[in-house]
PDB file of C-alpha atoms and ligand atoms in Angstrom:
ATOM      1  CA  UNK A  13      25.352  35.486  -9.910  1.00 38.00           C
ATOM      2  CA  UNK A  14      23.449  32.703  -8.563  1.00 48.00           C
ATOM      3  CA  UNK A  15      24.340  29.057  -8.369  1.00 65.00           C
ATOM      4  CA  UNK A  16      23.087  26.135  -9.759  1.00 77.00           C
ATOM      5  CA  UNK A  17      23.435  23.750  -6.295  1.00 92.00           C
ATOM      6  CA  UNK A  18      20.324  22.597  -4.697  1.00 97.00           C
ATOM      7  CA  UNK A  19      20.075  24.021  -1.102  1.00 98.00           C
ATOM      8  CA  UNK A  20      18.260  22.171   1.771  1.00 98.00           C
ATOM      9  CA  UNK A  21      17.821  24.075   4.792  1.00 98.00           C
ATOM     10  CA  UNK A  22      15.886  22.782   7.640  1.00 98.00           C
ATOM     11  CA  UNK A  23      13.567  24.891   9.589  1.00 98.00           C
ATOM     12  CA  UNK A  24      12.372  22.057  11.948  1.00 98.00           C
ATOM     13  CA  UNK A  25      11.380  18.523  11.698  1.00 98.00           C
ATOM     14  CA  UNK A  26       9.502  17.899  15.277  1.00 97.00           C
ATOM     15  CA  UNK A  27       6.474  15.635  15.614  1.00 96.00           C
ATOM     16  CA  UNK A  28       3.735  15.614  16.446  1.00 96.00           C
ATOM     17  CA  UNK A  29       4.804  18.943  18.372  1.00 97.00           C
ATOM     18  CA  UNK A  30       7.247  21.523  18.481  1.00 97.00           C
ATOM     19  CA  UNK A  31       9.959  21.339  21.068  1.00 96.00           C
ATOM     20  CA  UNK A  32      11.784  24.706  22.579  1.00 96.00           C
ATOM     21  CA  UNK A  33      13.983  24.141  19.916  1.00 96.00           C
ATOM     22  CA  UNK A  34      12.559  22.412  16.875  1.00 98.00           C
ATOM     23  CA  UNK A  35       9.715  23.626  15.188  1.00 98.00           C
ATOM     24  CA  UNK A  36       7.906  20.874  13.248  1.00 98.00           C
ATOM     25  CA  UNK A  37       8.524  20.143   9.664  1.00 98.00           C
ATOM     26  CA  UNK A  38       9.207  22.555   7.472  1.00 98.00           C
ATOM     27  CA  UNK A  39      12.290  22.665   5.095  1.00 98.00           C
ATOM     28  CA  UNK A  40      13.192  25.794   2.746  1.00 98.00           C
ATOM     29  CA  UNK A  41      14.081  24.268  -0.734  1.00 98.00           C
ATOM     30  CA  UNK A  42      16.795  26.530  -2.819  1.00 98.00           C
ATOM     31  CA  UNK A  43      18.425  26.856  -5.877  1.00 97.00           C
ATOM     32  CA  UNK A  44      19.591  30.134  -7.467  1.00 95.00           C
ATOM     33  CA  UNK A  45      17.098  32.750  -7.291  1.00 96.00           C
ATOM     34  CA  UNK A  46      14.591  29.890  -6.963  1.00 98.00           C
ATOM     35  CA  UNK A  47      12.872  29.759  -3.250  1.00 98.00           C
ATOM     36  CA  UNK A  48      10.341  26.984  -2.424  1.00 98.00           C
ATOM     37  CA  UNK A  49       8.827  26.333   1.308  1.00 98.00           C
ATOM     38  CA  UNK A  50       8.576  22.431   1.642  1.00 99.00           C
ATOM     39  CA  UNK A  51       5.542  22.050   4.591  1.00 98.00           C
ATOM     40  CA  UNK A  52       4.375  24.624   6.878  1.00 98.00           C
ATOM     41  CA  UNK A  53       4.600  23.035  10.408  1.00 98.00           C
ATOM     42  CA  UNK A  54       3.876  24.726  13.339  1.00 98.00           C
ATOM     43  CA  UNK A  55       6.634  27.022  14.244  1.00 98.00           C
ATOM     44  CA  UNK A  56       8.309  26.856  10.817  1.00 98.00           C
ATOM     45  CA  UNK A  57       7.265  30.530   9.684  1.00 98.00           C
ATOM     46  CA  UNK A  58       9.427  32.185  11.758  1.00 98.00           C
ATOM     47  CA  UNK A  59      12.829  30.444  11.079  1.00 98.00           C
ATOM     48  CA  UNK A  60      11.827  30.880   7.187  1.00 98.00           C
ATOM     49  CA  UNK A  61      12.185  34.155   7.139  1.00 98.00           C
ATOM     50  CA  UNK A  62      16.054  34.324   8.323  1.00 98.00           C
ATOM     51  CA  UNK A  63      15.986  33.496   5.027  1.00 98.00           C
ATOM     52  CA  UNK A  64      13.177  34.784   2.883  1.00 97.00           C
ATOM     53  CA  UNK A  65      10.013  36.701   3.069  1.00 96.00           C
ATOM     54  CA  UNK A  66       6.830  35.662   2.099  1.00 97.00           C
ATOM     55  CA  UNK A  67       6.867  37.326  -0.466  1.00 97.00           C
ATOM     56  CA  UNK A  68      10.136  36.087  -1.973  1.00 97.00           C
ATOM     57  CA  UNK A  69       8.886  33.023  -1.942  1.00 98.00           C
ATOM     58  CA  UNK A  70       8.163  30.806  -5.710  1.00 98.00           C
ATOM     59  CA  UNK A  71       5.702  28.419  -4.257  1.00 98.00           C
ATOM     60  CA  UNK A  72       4.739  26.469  -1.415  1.00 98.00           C
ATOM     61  CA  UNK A  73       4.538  22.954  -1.326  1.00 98.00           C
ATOM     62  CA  UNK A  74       2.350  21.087   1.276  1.00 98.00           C
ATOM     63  CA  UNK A  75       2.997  16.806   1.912  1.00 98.00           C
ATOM     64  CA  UNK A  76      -0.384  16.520   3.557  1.00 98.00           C
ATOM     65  CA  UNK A  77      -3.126  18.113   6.052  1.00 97.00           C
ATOM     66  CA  UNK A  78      -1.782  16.875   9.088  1.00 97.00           C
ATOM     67  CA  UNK A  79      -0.844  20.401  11.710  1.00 97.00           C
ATOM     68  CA  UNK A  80       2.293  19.469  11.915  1.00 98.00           C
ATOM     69  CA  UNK A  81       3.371  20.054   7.965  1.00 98.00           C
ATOM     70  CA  UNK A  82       0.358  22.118   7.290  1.00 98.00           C
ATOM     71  CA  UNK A  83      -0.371  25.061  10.562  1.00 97.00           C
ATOM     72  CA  UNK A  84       1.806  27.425   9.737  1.00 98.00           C
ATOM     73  CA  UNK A  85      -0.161  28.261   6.044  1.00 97.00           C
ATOM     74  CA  UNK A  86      -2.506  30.182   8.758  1.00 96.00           C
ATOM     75  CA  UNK A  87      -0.136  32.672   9.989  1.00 95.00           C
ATOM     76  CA  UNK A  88       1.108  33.007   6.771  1.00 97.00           C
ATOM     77  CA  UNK A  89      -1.920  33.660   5.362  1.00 95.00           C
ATOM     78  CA  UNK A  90      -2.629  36.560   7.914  1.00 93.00           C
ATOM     79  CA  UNK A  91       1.175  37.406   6.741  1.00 94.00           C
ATOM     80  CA  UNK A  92       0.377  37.513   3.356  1.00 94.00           C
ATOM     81  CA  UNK A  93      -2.514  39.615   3.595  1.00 91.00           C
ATOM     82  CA  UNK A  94      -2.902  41.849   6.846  1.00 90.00           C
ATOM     83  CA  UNK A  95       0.308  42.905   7.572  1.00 92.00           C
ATOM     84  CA  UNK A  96       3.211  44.845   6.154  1.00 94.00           C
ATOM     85  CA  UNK A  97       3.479  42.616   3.244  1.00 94.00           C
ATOM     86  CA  UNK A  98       1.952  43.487  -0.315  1.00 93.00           C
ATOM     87  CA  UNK A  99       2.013  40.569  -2.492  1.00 95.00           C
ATOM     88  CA  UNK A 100       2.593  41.097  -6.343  1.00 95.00           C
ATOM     89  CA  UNK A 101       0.518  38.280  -6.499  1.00 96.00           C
ATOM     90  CA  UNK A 102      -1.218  35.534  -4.937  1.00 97.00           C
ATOM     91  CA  UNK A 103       2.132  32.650  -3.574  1.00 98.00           C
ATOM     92  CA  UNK A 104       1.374  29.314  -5.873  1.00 98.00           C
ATOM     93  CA  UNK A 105       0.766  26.718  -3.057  1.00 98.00           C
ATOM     94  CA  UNK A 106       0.414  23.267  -3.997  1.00 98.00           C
ATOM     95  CA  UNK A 107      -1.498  20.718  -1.804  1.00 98.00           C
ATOM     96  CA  UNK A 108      -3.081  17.690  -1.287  1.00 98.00           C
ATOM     97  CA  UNK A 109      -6.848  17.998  -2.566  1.00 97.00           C
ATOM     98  CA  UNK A 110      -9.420  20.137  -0.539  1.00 94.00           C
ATOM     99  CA  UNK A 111      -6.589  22.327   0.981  1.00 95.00           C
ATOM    100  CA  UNK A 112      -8.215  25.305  -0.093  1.00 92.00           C
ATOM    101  CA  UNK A 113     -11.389  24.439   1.763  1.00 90.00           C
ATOM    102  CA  UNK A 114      -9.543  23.819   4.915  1.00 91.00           C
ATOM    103  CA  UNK A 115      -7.930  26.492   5.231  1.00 92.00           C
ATOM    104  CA  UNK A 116     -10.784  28.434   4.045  1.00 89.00           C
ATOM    105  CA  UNK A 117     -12.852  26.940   6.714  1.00 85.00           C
ATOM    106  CA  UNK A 118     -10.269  27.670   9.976  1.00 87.00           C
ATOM    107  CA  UNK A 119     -10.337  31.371   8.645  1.00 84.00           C
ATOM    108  CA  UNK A 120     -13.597  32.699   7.773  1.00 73.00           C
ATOM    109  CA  UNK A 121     -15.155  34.258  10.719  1.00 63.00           C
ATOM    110  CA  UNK A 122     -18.105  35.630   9.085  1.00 63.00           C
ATOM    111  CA  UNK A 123     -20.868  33.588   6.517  1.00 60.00           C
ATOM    112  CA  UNK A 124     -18.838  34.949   3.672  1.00 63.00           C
ATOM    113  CA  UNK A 125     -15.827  32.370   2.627  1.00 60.00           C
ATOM    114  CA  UNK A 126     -12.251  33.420   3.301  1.00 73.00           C
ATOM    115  CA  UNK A 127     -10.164  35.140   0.804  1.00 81.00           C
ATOM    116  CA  UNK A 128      -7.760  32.698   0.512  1.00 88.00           C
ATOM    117  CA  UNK A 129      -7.396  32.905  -3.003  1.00 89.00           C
ATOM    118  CA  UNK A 130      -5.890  36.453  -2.490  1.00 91.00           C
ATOM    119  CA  UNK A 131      -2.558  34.988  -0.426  1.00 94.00           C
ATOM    120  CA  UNK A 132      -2.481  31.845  -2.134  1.00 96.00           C
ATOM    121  CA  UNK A 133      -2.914  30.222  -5.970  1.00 96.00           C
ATOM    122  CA  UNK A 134      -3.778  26.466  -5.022  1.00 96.00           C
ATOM    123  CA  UNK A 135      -2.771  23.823  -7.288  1.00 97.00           C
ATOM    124  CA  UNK A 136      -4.135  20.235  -5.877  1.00 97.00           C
ATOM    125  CA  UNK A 137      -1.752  17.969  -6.321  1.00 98.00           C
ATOM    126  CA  UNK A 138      -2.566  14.381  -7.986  1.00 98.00           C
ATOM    127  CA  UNK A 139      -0.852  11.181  -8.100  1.00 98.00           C
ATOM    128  CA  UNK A 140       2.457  11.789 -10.521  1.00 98.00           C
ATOM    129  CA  UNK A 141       2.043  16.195 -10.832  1.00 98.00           C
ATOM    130  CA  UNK A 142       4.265  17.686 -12.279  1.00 98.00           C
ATOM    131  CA  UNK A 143       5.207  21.563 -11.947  1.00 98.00           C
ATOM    132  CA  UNK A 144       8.171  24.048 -12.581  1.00 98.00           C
ATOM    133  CA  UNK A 145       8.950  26.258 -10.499  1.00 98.00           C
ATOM    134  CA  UNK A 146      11.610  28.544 -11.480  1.00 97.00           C
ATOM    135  CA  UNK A 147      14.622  27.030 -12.169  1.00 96.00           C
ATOM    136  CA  UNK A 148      13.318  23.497 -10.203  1.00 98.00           C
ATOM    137  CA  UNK A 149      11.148  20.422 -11.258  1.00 98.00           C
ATOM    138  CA  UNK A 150       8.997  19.077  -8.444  1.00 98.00           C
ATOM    139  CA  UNK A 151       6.899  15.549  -8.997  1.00 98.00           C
ATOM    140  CA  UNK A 152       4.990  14.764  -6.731  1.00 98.00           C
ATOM    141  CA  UNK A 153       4.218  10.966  -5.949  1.00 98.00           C
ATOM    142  CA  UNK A 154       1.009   9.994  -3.653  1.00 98.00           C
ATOM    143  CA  UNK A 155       2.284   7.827  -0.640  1.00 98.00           C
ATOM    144  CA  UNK A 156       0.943   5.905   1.865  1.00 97.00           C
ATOM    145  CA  UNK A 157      -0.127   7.653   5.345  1.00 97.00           C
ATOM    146  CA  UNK A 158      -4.174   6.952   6.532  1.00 96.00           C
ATOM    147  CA  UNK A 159      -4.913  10.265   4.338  1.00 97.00           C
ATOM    148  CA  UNK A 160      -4.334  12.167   1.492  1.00 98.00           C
ATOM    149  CA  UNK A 161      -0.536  12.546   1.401  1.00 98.00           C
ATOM    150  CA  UNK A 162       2.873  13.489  -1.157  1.00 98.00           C
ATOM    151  CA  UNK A 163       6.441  12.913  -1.726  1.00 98.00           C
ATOM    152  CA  UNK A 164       7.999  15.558  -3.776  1.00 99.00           C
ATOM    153  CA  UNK A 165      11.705  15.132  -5.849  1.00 98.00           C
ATOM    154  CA  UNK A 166      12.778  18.199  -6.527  1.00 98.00           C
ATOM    155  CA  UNK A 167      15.410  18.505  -9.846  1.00 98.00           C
ATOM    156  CA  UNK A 168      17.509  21.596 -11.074  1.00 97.00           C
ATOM    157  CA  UNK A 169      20.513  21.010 -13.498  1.00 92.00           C
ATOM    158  CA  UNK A 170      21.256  17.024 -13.075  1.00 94.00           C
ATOM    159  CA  UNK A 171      20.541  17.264  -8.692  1.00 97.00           C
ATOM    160  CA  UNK A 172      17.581  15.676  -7.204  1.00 98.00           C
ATOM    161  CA  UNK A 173      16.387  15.681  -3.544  1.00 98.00           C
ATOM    162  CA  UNK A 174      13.102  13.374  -3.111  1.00 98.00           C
ATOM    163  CA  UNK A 175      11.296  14.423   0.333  1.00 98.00           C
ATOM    164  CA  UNK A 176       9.297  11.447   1.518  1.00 98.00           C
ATOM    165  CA  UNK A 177       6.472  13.490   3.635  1.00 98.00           C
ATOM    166  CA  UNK A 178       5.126  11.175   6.035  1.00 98.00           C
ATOM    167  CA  UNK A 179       4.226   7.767   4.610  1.00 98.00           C
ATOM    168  CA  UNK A 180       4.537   3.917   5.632  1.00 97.00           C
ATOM    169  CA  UNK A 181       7.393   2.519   3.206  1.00 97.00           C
ATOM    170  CA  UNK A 182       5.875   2.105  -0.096  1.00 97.00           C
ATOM    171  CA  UNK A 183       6.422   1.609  -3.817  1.00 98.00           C
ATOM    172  CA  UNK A 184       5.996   5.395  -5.060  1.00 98.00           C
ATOM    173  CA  UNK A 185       8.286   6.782  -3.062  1.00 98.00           C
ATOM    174  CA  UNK A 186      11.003   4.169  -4.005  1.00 98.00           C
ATOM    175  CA  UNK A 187      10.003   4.882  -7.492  1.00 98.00           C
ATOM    176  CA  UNK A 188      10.431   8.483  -6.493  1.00 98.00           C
ATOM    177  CA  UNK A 189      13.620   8.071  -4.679  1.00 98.00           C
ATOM    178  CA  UNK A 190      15.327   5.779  -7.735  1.00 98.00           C
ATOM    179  CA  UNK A 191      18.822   7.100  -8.334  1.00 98.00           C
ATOM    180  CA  UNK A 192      18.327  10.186  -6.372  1.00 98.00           C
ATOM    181  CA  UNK A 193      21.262  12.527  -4.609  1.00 98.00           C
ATOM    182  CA  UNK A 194      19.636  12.659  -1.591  1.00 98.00           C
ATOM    183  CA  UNK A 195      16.784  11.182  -0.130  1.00 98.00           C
ATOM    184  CA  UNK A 196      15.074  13.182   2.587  1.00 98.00           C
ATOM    185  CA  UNK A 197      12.943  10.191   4.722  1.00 98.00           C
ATOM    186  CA  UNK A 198      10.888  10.560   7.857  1.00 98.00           C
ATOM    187  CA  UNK A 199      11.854   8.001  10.320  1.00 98.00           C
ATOM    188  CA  UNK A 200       8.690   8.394  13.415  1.00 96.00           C
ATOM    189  CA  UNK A 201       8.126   4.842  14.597  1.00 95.00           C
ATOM    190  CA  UNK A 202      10.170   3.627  17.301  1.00 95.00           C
ATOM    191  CA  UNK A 203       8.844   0.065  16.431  1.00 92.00           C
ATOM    192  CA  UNK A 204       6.249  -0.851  13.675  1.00 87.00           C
ATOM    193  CA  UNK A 205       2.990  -1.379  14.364  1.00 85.00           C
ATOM    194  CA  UNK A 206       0.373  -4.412  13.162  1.00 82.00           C
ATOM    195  CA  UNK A 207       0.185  -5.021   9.499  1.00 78.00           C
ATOM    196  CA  UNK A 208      -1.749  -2.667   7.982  1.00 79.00           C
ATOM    197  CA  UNK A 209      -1.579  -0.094  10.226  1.00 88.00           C
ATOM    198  CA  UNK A 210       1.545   1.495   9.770  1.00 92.00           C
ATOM    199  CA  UNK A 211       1.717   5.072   8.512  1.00 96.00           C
ATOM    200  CA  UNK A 212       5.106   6.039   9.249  1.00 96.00           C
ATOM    201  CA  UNK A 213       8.649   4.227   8.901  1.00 97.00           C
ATOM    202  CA  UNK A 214      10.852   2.814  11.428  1.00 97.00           C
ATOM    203  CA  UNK A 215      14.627   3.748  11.113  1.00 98.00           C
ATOM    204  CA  UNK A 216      15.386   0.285   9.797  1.00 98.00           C
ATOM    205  CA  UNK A 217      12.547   1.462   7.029  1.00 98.00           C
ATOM    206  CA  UNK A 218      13.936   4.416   6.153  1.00 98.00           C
ATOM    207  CA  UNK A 219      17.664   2.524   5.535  1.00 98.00           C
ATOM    208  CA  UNK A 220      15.873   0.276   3.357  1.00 98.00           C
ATOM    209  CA  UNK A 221      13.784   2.787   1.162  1.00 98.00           C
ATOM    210  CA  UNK A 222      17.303   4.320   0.412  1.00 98.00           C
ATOM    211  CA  UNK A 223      18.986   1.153  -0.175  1.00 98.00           C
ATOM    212  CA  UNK A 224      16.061   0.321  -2.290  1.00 98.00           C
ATOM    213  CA  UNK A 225      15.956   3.350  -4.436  1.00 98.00           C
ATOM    214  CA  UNK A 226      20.091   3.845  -4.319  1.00 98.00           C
ATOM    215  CA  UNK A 227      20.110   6.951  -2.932  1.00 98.00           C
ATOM    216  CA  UNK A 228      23.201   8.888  -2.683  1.00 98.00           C
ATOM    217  CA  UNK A 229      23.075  10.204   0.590  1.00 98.00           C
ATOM    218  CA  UNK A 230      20.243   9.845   3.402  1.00 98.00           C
ATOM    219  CA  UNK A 231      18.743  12.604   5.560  1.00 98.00           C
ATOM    220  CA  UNK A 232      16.784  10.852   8.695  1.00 98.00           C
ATOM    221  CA  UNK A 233      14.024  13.398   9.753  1.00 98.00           C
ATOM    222  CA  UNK A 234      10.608  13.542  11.479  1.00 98.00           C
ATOM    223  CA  UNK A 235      11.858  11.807  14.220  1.00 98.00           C
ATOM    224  CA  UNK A 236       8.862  10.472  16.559  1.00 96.00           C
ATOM    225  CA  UNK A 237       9.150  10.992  20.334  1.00 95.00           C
ATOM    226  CA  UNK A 238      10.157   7.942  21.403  1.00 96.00           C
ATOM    227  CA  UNK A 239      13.270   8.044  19.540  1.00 96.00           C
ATOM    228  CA  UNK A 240      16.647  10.053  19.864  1.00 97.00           C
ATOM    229  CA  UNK A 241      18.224  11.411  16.560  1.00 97.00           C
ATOM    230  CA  UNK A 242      21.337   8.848  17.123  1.00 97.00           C
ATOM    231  CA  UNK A 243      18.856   5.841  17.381  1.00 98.00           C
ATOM    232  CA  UNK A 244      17.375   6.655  14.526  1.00 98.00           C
ATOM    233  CA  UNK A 245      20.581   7.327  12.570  1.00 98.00           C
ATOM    234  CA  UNK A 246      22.405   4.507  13.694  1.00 98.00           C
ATOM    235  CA  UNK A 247      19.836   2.323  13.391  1.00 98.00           C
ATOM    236  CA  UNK A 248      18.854   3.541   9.632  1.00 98.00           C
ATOM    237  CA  UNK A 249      22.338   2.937   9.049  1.00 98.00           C
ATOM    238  CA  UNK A 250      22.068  -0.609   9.736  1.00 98.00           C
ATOM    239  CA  UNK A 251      20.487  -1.150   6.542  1.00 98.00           C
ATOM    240  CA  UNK A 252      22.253   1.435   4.655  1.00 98.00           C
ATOM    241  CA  UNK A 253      25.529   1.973   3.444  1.00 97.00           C
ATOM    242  CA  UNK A 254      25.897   5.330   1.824  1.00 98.00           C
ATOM    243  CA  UNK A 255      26.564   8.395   4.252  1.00 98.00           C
ATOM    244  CA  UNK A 256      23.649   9.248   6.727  1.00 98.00           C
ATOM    245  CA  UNK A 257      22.843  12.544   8.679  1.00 98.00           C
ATOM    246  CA  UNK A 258      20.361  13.917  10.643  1.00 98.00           C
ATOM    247  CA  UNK A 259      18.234  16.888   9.829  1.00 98.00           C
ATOM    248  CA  UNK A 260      18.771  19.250  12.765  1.00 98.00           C
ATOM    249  CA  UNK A 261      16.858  22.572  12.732  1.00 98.00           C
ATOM    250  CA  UNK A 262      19.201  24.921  11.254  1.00 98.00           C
ATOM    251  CA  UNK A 263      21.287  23.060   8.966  1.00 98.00           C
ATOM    252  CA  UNK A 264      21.506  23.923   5.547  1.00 98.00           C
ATOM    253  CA  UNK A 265      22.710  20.936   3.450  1.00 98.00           C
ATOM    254  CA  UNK A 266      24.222  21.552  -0.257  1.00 97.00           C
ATOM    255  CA  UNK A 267      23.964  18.776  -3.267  1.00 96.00           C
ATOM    256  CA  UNK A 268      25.675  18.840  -6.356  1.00 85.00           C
TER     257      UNK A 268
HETATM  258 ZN1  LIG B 301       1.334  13.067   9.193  1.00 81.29          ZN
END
């Protein structure tokens, strides 16, 4: 019998690169029989499948373009289609737009376009999407990071999670984030940059967007390189006051 909690498990959450021991972002999303991969960094394939194949998989959801949440859609598409995996049918992957054509592009090796329709059904996702996927809700909210880019909140039976992709602090994802379980919330930039150029949050951001949206919980992640996992925890807890942790490769976190 399956249960109705709402399972986090991160499979990595490096940037901009993988270290020997933390892929880059990539989070499997869980609830029941219900199996969603949140981004497809580079190196996040193989962790996945300690706990599902590729073909077990409901859908795949992709924050933005960038190689770090996106690479490891081109292994998987080899996965999908090349190897000792028959799909029943194609996995529903939704994206930011023109992900088919990307990926399309990287893989076709001959004139003829890449059949990337037969490992994946593409859904671009727009400003305030909605979609069910088995027993979960996802909306998606556009955010604010230089290119096309989502937050997700993901909702099964009364839980939420809200994933913040990358993104400078900004009002859709508190609107996102409002009243959630947990929030999920990148935390790159050591220090933030001019006005007008940030893309990313500091720690003291990512305390605030919680705050902000009243989160129940915070989960700092995507931490840049010129920050340690304590810095960023203790100093997102600065402007936080609701309990804090720090999504290490591996961990599986339950809510509800
Ligand atoms: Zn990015």
């Amino acid at each position: 019998m399956s249960d109705e909690l709402l399972h986090l498990t991160v499979l990595g959450c490096a940037t901009p690169y993988p270290s020997a021991d933390n892929p880059c972002s990539g989070y499997l999303v869980s609830s029941g029989d219900t199996r969603i991969w949140v981004d497809a960094g580079s190196g996040t394939l193989g962790p996945l499948q300690r706990h599902v194949r590729l073909d077990e998989l409901d859908a795949i959801w992709i924050s933005h373009l960038h190689a770090d949440h996106s690479a490891d859609l081109l292994t998987a598409y080899y996965g999908a289609l090349y190897a000792d995996i028959r799909l029943a049918a194609p996995i529903p992957l939704y994206g930011p737009p023109g992900i088919a054509g990307r990926l399309a592009s990287f893989l076709t090796n001959t004139p003829a376009r890449s059949p990337i329709e037969s490992a994946f059904a593409v859904t671009e996702l727009h400003d305030g999407h909605r979609a069910d996927v088995g027993s979960l809700q996802l909306t998606s909210r556009a955010v604010s990071h230089g290119i096309p880019a989502f937050a997700v909140r993901i909702e099964t039976a009364g839980k939420s999670l809200v994933y913040s992709g990358d993104t400078a602090p900004c009002p859709s994802l508190t609107e996102l984030a409002e009243g959630c379980d947990v929030l999920l919330c990148e935390a790159e930039s050591a220090q933030a940059p001019a006005e007008g150029e940030q893309v990313h949050h500091t720690p003291e951001d990512t305390g605030n967007t919680a705050s902000t949206a009243g989160a129940g919980r915070l989960i700092v992640t995507h931490v840049g390189r010129f920050l340690t996992p304590r810095q960023a925890v203790a100093r997102a807890s600065a402007r936080f006051d609701g309990p804090i942790d720090y999504a290490a490769p591996g961990t599986t976190f339950s809510i509800g």
